[in-house]
Amino acid sequence: MTCFVLLVLMGLAADVPPFFQPPTDFYGAIGSHVTLTASADTTRVPANKVITLTLVVRGAVNPAEIKRPRLHDLPEFSRRFEIEDGPTQEPGTFAYRLHPRTADVDRIPRFRFAYYNSAAVEGKQFPVTYTEAIPLRVLLPVEAAAPKSKAAGPAIFREPSAARGWQPPAGPGWLLGMSAAILAVAAGFVGWWRWQNPDGPRLARIRQTRAVRRVLGGFAAANRPADVADAWHDYLIQRYGLTIPSAAPCDVEAALAAAGFDDAKTASAVALVRRCDAARFGDGNDTPASLAASGRLLVYQWEGLPC
């Protein structure tokens, strides 16, 4: 029975209409809820050493038929690492050896992974999942200390100096200066602590400023409809602290509804990601520029900013 269901799902995936052709980040995984996790054997790597990255696909009904993702073809990975394929440990598990190209590499980027869900409605049969970015630190090599010169210096520097005594400072001036220094250090510490631990309103303003600046920058740099959807997805997470698995319309709608957003806001947010999906799969007249303009207008409206 399981084999029959698998054959039916594979047949459906092979007969997908042209409008719903698999995206470029589809590697053959089939299932109703597929997840992908990434792990590294170390996050502190010495220079000239390699990191072993492992990708694990779970929830697929055909793990043995999933193709190995080619990290070499992804700019976010190839720009940071020299990449070698590692041994295949078991179906659905893929290992890679990553060699940082420079000491400035600070993370393993997140990885986008699409899968086929035959039970989903038309137009939503290729949901995506993401791995989390993994922070890295590349350790610089320790240089051998230069040997000290054994050349003899002038005799005056080799003769022992006379014993020197030390008397602690005293007097009202010294006490006043020490008191002022202690107060200055205490005030500095309090200011630093307040900066690191902002109160609620200030924290909300900081989150708003960062999220707005980041999403507008993402819209400005968008070259694909998926870039606009990803920027909007990140904005909802960073601005409102939501947990949204992907930029798929169903995930965005479910997260906003669970968070208590009003119907008008939810509808406008979902409409934007639906337009991005339609443009990505060739349905509709939107371009990355028009989608980015709509996204900017939506951010201005939500934040109460002048257009």
GROMACS .gro file of C-alpha atoms in nm:
model
  307
    1MET     CA    1   0.000   0.000   0.000
    2THR     CA    2   0.283   0.240   0.089
    3CYS     CA    3   0.457   0.171  -0.243
    4PHE     CA    4   0.131   0.237  -0.430
    5VAL     CA    5   0.085   0.576  -0.256
    6LEU     CA    6   0.447   0.665  -0.330
    7LEU     CA    7   0.405   0.581  -0.699
    8VAL     CA    8   0.089   0.790  -0.717
    9LEU     CA    9   0.266   1.090  -0.556
   10MET     CA   10   0.561   1.053  -0.793
   11GLY     CA   11   0.323   1.035  -1.086
   12LEU     CA   12   0.152   1.351  -0.972
   13ALA     CA   13   0.486   1.529  -0.937
   14ALA     CA   14   0.584   1.419  -1.289
   15ASP     CA   15   0.253   1.538  -1.439
   16VAL     CA   16   0.248   1.886  -1.284
   17PRO     CA   17   0.108   2.141  -1.535
   18PRO     CA   18   0.356   2.394  -1.681
   19PHE     CA   19   0.220   2.671  -1.458
   20PHE     CA   20   0.322   2.472  -1.151
   21GLN     CA   21   0.662   2.350  -1.262
   22PRO     CA   22   0.888   2.277  -0.963
   23PRO     CA   23   1.102   2.571  -0.845
   24THR     CA   24   1.479   2.559  -0.880
   25ASP     CA   25   1.519   2.470  -0.512
   26PHE     CA   26   1.307   2.153  -0.547
   27TYR     CA   27   1.523   1.841  -0.507
   28GLY     CA   28   1.258   1.571  -0.535
   29ALA     CA   29   1.125   1.554  -0.176
   30ILE     CA   30   0.758   1.452  -0.151
   31GLY     CA   31   0.542   1.477   0.159
   32SER     CA   32   0.277   1.673   0.341
   33HIS     CA   33   0.511   1.833   0.596
   34VAL     CA   34   0.881   1.812   0.510
   35THR     CA   35   1.146   1.982   0.722
   36LEU     CA   36   1.516   2.046   0.667
   37THR     CA   37   1.773   2.100   0.941
   38ALA     CA   38   2.139   2.203   0.917
   39SER     CA   39   2.413   2.135   1.170
   40ALA     CA   40   2.788   2.204   1.178
   41ASP     CA   41   3.049   2.005   1.365
   42THR     CA   42   3.203   2.330   1.492
   43THR     CA   43   3.128   2.702   1.494
   44ARG     CA   44   3.485   2.810   1.582
   45VAL     CA   45   3.712   2.699   1.301
   46PRO     CA   46   4.088   2.768   1.279
   47ALA     CA   47   4.219   2.915   0.954
   48ASN     CA   48   4.291   2.656   0.682
   49LYS     CA   49   4.055   2.405   0.849
   50VAL     CA   50   3.720   2.276   0.723
   51ILE     CA   51   3.368   2.265   0.867
   52THR     CA   52   3.148   1.960   0.819
   53LEU     CA   53   2.794   2.072   0.737
   54THR     CA   54   2.512   1.814   0.751
   55LEU     CA   55   2.168   1.865   0.594
   56VAL     CA   56   1.892   1.629   0.712
   57VAL     CA   57   1.555   1.600   0.536
   58ARG     CA   58   1.270   1.469   0.753
   59GLY     CA   59   0.907   1.394   0.677
   60ALA     CA   60   0.957   1.290   0.312
   61VAL     CA   61   0.797   0.970   0.187
   62ASN     CA   62   1.079   0.914  -0.066
   63PRO     CA   63   1.409   0.991   0.115
   64ALA     CA   64   1.610   0.759  -0.112
   65GLU     CA   65   1.507   0.960  -0.420
   66ILE     CA   66   1.596   1.307  -0.293
   67LYS     CA   67   1.878   1.461  -0.494
   68ARG     CA   68   2.181   1.611  -0.320
   69PRO     CA   69   2.153   1.993  -0.314
   70ARG     CA   70   2.443   2.151  -0.503
   71LEU     CA   71   2.569   2.416  -0.265
   72HIS     CA   72   2.839   2.502  -0.523
   73ASP     CA   73   2.569   2.663  -0.742
   74LEU     CA   74   2.433   2.891  -0.466
   75PRO     CA   75   2.603   3.235  -0.456
   76GLU     CA   76   2.547   3.275  -0.080
   77PHE     CA   77   2.752   2.960  -0.020
   78SER     CA   78   3.011   2.971  -0.301
   79ARG     CA   79   3.103   3.332  -0.216
   80ARG     CA   80   3.190   3.233   0.142
   81PHE     CA   81   3.325   2.878   0.110
   82GLU     CA   82   3.515   2.633  -0.103
   83ILE     CA   83   3.276   2.336  -0.101
   84GLU     CA   84   3.333   1.961  -0.130
   85ASP     CA   85   3.062   1.696  -0.119
   86GLY     CA   86   3.099   1.461   0.176
   87PRO     CA   87   2.994   1.096   0.200
   88THR     CA   88   2.623   1.009   0.194
   89GLN     CA   89   2.546   0.864   0.537
   90GLU     CA   90   2.183   0.757   0.482
   91PRO     CA   91   1.890   0.854   0.256
   92GLY     CA   92   1.787   1.215   0.303
   93THR     CA   93   2.112   1.308   0.482
   94PHE     CA   94   2.386   1.500   0.298
   95ALA     CA   95   2.729   1.602   0.427
   96TYR     CA   96   2.955   1.879   0.293
   97ARG     CA   97   3.305   2.003   0.375
   98LEU     CA   98   3.318   2.383   0.383
   99HIS     CA   99   3.647   2.575   0.375
  100PRO     CA  100   3.602   2.949   0.459
  101ARG     CA  101   3.751   3.164   0.185
  102THR     CA  102   3.839   3.452   0.420
  103ALA     CA  103   3.860   3.524   0.791
  104ASP     CA  104   3.556   3.755   0.751
  105VAL     CA  105   3.312   3.465   0.704
  106ASP     CA  106   3.073   3.494   0.998
  107ARG     CA  107   2.795   3.246   0.923
  108ILE     CA  108   2.668   2.954   0.720
  109PRO     CA  109   2.371   3.104   0.533
  110ARG     CA  110   2.024   2.963   0.570
  111PHE     CA  111   1.917   2.722   0.295
  112ARG     CA  112   1.584   2.727   0.110
  113PHE     CA  113   1.429   2.386   0.034
  114ALA     CA  114   1.107   2.326  -0.163
  115TYR     CA  115   0.909   2.004  -0.156
  116TYR     CA  116   0.600   1.865  -0.331
  117ASN     CA  117   0.272   1.829  -0.139
  118SER     CA  118   0.008   1.665  -0.361
  119ALA     CA  119  -0.263   1.720  -0.098
  120ALA     CA  120  -0.231   2.099  -0.118
  121VAL     CA  121  -0.457   2.310  -0.337
  122GLU     CA  122  -0.341   2.408  -0.683
  123GLY     CA  123  -0.082   2.683  -0.675
  124LYS     CA  124   0.039   2.584  -0.328
  125GLN     CA  125   0.176   2.239  -0.401
  126PHE     CA  126   0.540   2.346  -0.365
  127PRO     CA  127   0.575   2.488  -0.010
  128VAL     CA  128   0.922   2.576   0.113
  129THR     CA  129   1.112   2.530   0.436
  130TYR     CA  130   1.433   2.695   0.553
  131THR     CA  131   1.729   2.600   0.767
  132GLU     CA  132   1.852   2.840   1.032
  133ALA     CA  133   2.170   3.039   0.966
  134ILE     CA  134   2.464   2.907   1.171
  135PRO     CA  135   2.699   3.176   1.315
  136LEU     CA  136   3.071   3.110   1.267
  137ARG     CA  137   3.399   3.248   1.389
  138VAL     CA  138   3.716   3.192   1.187
  139LEU     CA  139   4.019   3.196   1.418
  140LEU     CA  140   4.332   3.366   1.285
  141PRO     CA  141   4.656   3.162   1.295
  142VAL     CA  142   4.885   3.232   1.588
  143GLU     CA  143   5.218   3.367   1.460
  144ALA     CA  144   5.536   3.237   1.614
  145ALA     CA  145   5.691   3.492   1.847
  146ALA     CA  146   6.010   3.648   1.712
  147PRO     CA  147   6.320   3.542   1.911
  148LYS     CA  148   6.454   3.809   2.136
  149SER     CA  149   6.791   3.953   2.052
  150LYS     CA  150   7.068   3.844   2.284
  151ALA     CA  151   7.286   4.145   2.203
  152ALA     CA  152   7.423   4.308   2.518
  153GLY     CA  153   7.303   4.659   2.596
  154PRO     CA  154   7.496   4.942   2.759
  155ALA     CA  155   7.630   4.870   3.105
  156ILE     CA  156   7.407   5.136   3.261
  157PHE     CA  157   7.099   4.933   3.172
  158ARG     CA  158   7.243   4.612   3.316
  159GLU     CA  159   7.331   4.758   3.657
  160PRO     CA  160   7.068   4.715   3.933
  161SER     CA  161   6.883   5.031   4.023
  162ALA     CA  162   6.856   5.167   4.373
  163ALA     CA  163   6.563   5.052   4.582
  164ARG     CA  164   6.264   5.278   4.547
  165GLY     CA  165   5.998   5.326   4.809
  166TRP     CA  166   5.630   5.398   4.747
  167GLN     CA  167   5.399   5.607   4.955
  168PRO     CA  168   5.023   5.592   4.899
  169PRO     CA  169   4.871   5.924   4.789
  170ALA     CA  170   4.693   6.118   5.060
  171GLY     CA  171   4.516   6.446   5.112
  172PRO     CA  172   4.171   6.589   5.034
  173GLY     CA  173   4.252   6.640   4.663
  174TRP     CA  174   4.329   6.273   4.612
  175LEU     CA  175   4.013   6.167   4.797
  176LEU     CA  176   3.802   6.408   4.590
  177GLY     CA  177   3.950   6.277   4.264
  178MET     CA  178   3.900   5.915   4.365
  179SER     CA  179   3.538   5.984   4.460
  180ALA     CA  180   3.472   6.154   4.126
  181ALA     CA  181   3.629   5.860   3.938
  182ILE     CA  182   3.413   5.608   4.126
  183LEU     CA  183   3.097   5.810   4.052
  184ALA     CA  184   3.191   5.837   3.684
  185VAL     CA  185   3.249   5.461   3.656
  186ALA     CA  186   2.920   5.387   3.833
  187ALA     CA  187   2.728   5.628   3.609
  188GLY     CA  188   2.889   5.476   3.301
  189PHE     CA  189   2.795   5.126   3.413
  190VAL     CA  190   2.434   5.228   3.478
  191GLY     CA  191   2.413   5.395   3.135
  192TRP     CA  192   2.561   5.088   2.965
  193TRP     CA  193   2.322   4.857   3.150
  194ARG     CA  194   2.021   5.067   3.052
  195TRP     CA  195   2.136   5.061   2.689
  196GLN     CA  196   2.172   4.681   2.693
  197ASN     CA  197   1.841   4.635   2.875
  198PRO     CA  198   1.595   4.890   2.729
  199ASP     CA  199   1.248   4.924   2.873
  200GLY     CA  200   0.937   4.819   2.683
  201PRO     CA  201   0.861   5.138   2.481
  202ARG     CA  202   1.224   5.194   2.389
  203LEU     CA  203   1.268   4.829   2.291
  204ALA     CA  204   0.960   4.858   2.069
  205ARG     CA  205   1.104   5.170   1.900
  206ILE     CA  206   1.439   4.997   1.844
  207ARG     CA  207   1.267   4.691   1.696
  208GLN     CA  208   1.049   4.910   1.474
  209THR     CA  209   1.344   5.115   1.343
  210ARG     CA  210   1.559   4.810   1.266
  211ALA     CA  211   1.276   4.614   1.105
  212VAL     CA  212   1.163   4.905   0.884
  213ARG     CA  213   1.519   4.989   0.777
  214ARG     CA  214   1.589   4.625   0.693
  215VAL     CA  215   1.270   4.558   0.496
  216LEU     CA  216   1.305   4.878   0.292
  217GLY     CA  217   1.663   4.785   0.212
  218GLY     CA  218   1.547   4.436   0.109
  219PHE     CA  219   1.282   4.586  -0.122
  220ALA     CA  220   1.537   4.821  -0.278
  221ALA     CA  221   1.777   4.533  -0.353
  222ALA     CA  222   1.510   4.286  -0.475
  223ASN     CA  223   1.583   4.133  -0.815
  224ARG     CA  224   1.324   3.852  -0.798
  225PRO     CA  225   0.969   3.819  -0.668
  226ALA     CA  226   1.102   3.575  -0.408
  227ASP     CA  227   1.333   3.850  -0.272
  228VAL     CA  228   1.030   4.072  -0.203
  229ALA     CA  229   0.847   3.784  -0.030
  230ASP     CA  230   1.152   3.701   0.183
  231ALA     CA  231   1.198   4.067   0.287
  232TRP     CA  232   0.829   4.091   0.388
  233HIS     CA  233   0.855   3.758   0.574
  234ASP     CA  234   1.160   3.883   0.772
  235TYR     CA  235   0.981   4.212   0.850
  236LEU     CA  236   0.682   4.034   1.008
  237ILE     CA  237   0.915   3.820   1.220
  238GLN     CA  238   1.147   4.100   1.337
  239ARG     CA  239   0.885   4.373   1.380
  240TYR     CA  240   0.617   4.172   1.560
  241GLY     CA  241   0.810   3.877   1.701
  242LEU     CA  242   0.600   3.625   1.508
  243THR     CA  243   0.700   3.266   1.427
  244ILE     CA  244   0.633   3.208   1.056
  245PRO     CA  245   0.787   2.893   0.901
  246SER     CA  246   0.808   3.036   0.548
  247ALA     CA  247   0.689   3.314   0.318
  248ALA     CA  248   0.409   3.093   0.184
  249PRO     CA  249   0.067   3.269   0.193
  250CYS     CA  250  -0.088   2.997   0.411
  251ASP     CA  251   0.190   3.028   0.672
  252VAL     CA  252   0.168   3.409   0.679
  253GLU     CA  253  -0.213   3.404   0.712
  254ALA     CA  254  -0.208   3.146   0.992
  255ALA     CA  255   0.059   3.335   1.191
  256LEU     CA  256  -0.117   3.673   1.164
  257ALA     CA  257  -0.454   3.523   1.255
  258ALA     CA  258  -0.304   3.348   1.558
  259ALA     CA  259  -0.142   3.675   1.670
  260GLY     CA  260  -0.477   3.858   1.660
  261PHE     CA  261  -0.414   4.089   1.362
  262ASP     CA  262  -0.729   4.248   1.224
  263ASP     CA  263  -0.877   4.113   0.902
  264ALA     CA  264  -0.772   4.411   0.689
  265LYS     CA  265  -0.405   4.386   0.784
  266THR     CA  266  -0.404   4.009   0.743
  267ALA     CA  267  -0.564   4.034   0.399
  268SER     CA  268  -0.313   4.298   0.279
  269ALA     CA  269  -0.014   4.096   0.404
  270VAL     CA  270  -0.135   3.773   0.244
  271ALA     CA  271  -0.222   3.952  -0.081
  272LEU     CA  272   0.139   4.072  -0.117
  273VAL     CA  273   0.292   3.724  -0.081
  274ARG     CA  274   0.027   3.579  -0.314
  275ARG     CA  275   0.129   3.834  -0.580
  276CYS     CA  276   0.493   3.738  -0.526
  277ASP     CA  277   0.410   3.368  -0.577
  278ALA     CA  278   0.205   3.447  -0.887
  279ALA     CA  279   0.489   3.654  -1.038
  280ARG     CA  280   0.744   3.385  -0.953
  281PHE     CA  281   0.544   3.112  -1.131
  282GLY     CA  282   0.459   3.330  -1.431
  283ASP     CA  283   0.099   3.427  -1.348
  284GLY     CA  284   0.022   3.797  -1.338
  285ASN     CA  285   0.179   4.119  -1.459
  286ASP     CA  286   0.383   4.210  -1.149
  287THR     CA  287   0.757   4.270  -1.165
  288PRO     CA  288   1.004   4.279  -0.876
  289ALA     CA  289   0.992   4.660  -0.896
  290SER     CA  290   0.612   4.679  -0.874
  291LEU     CA  291   0.603   4.425  -0.593
  292ALA     CA  292   0.873   4.618  -0.402
  293ALA     CA  293   0.674   4.942  -0.448
  294SER     CA  294   0.361   4.775  -0.312
  295GLY     CA  295   0.561   4.638  -0.019
  296ARG     CA  296   0.702   4.984   0.065
  297LEU     CA  297   0.352   5.136   0.055
  298LEU     CA  298   0.223   4.862   0.286
  299VAL     CA  299   0.507   4.923   0.535
  300TYR     CA  300   0.436   5.299   0.532
  301GLN     CA  301   0.065   5.235   0.597
  302TRP     CA  302   0.130   4.988   0.881
  303GLU     CA  303   0.390   5.212   1.048
  304GLY     CA  304   0.194   5.536   0.997
  305LEU     CA  305   0.479   5.692   0.798
  306PRO     CA  306   0.428   5.966   0.537
  307CYS     CA  307   0.427   5.819   0.187
   0.00000   0.00000   0.00000
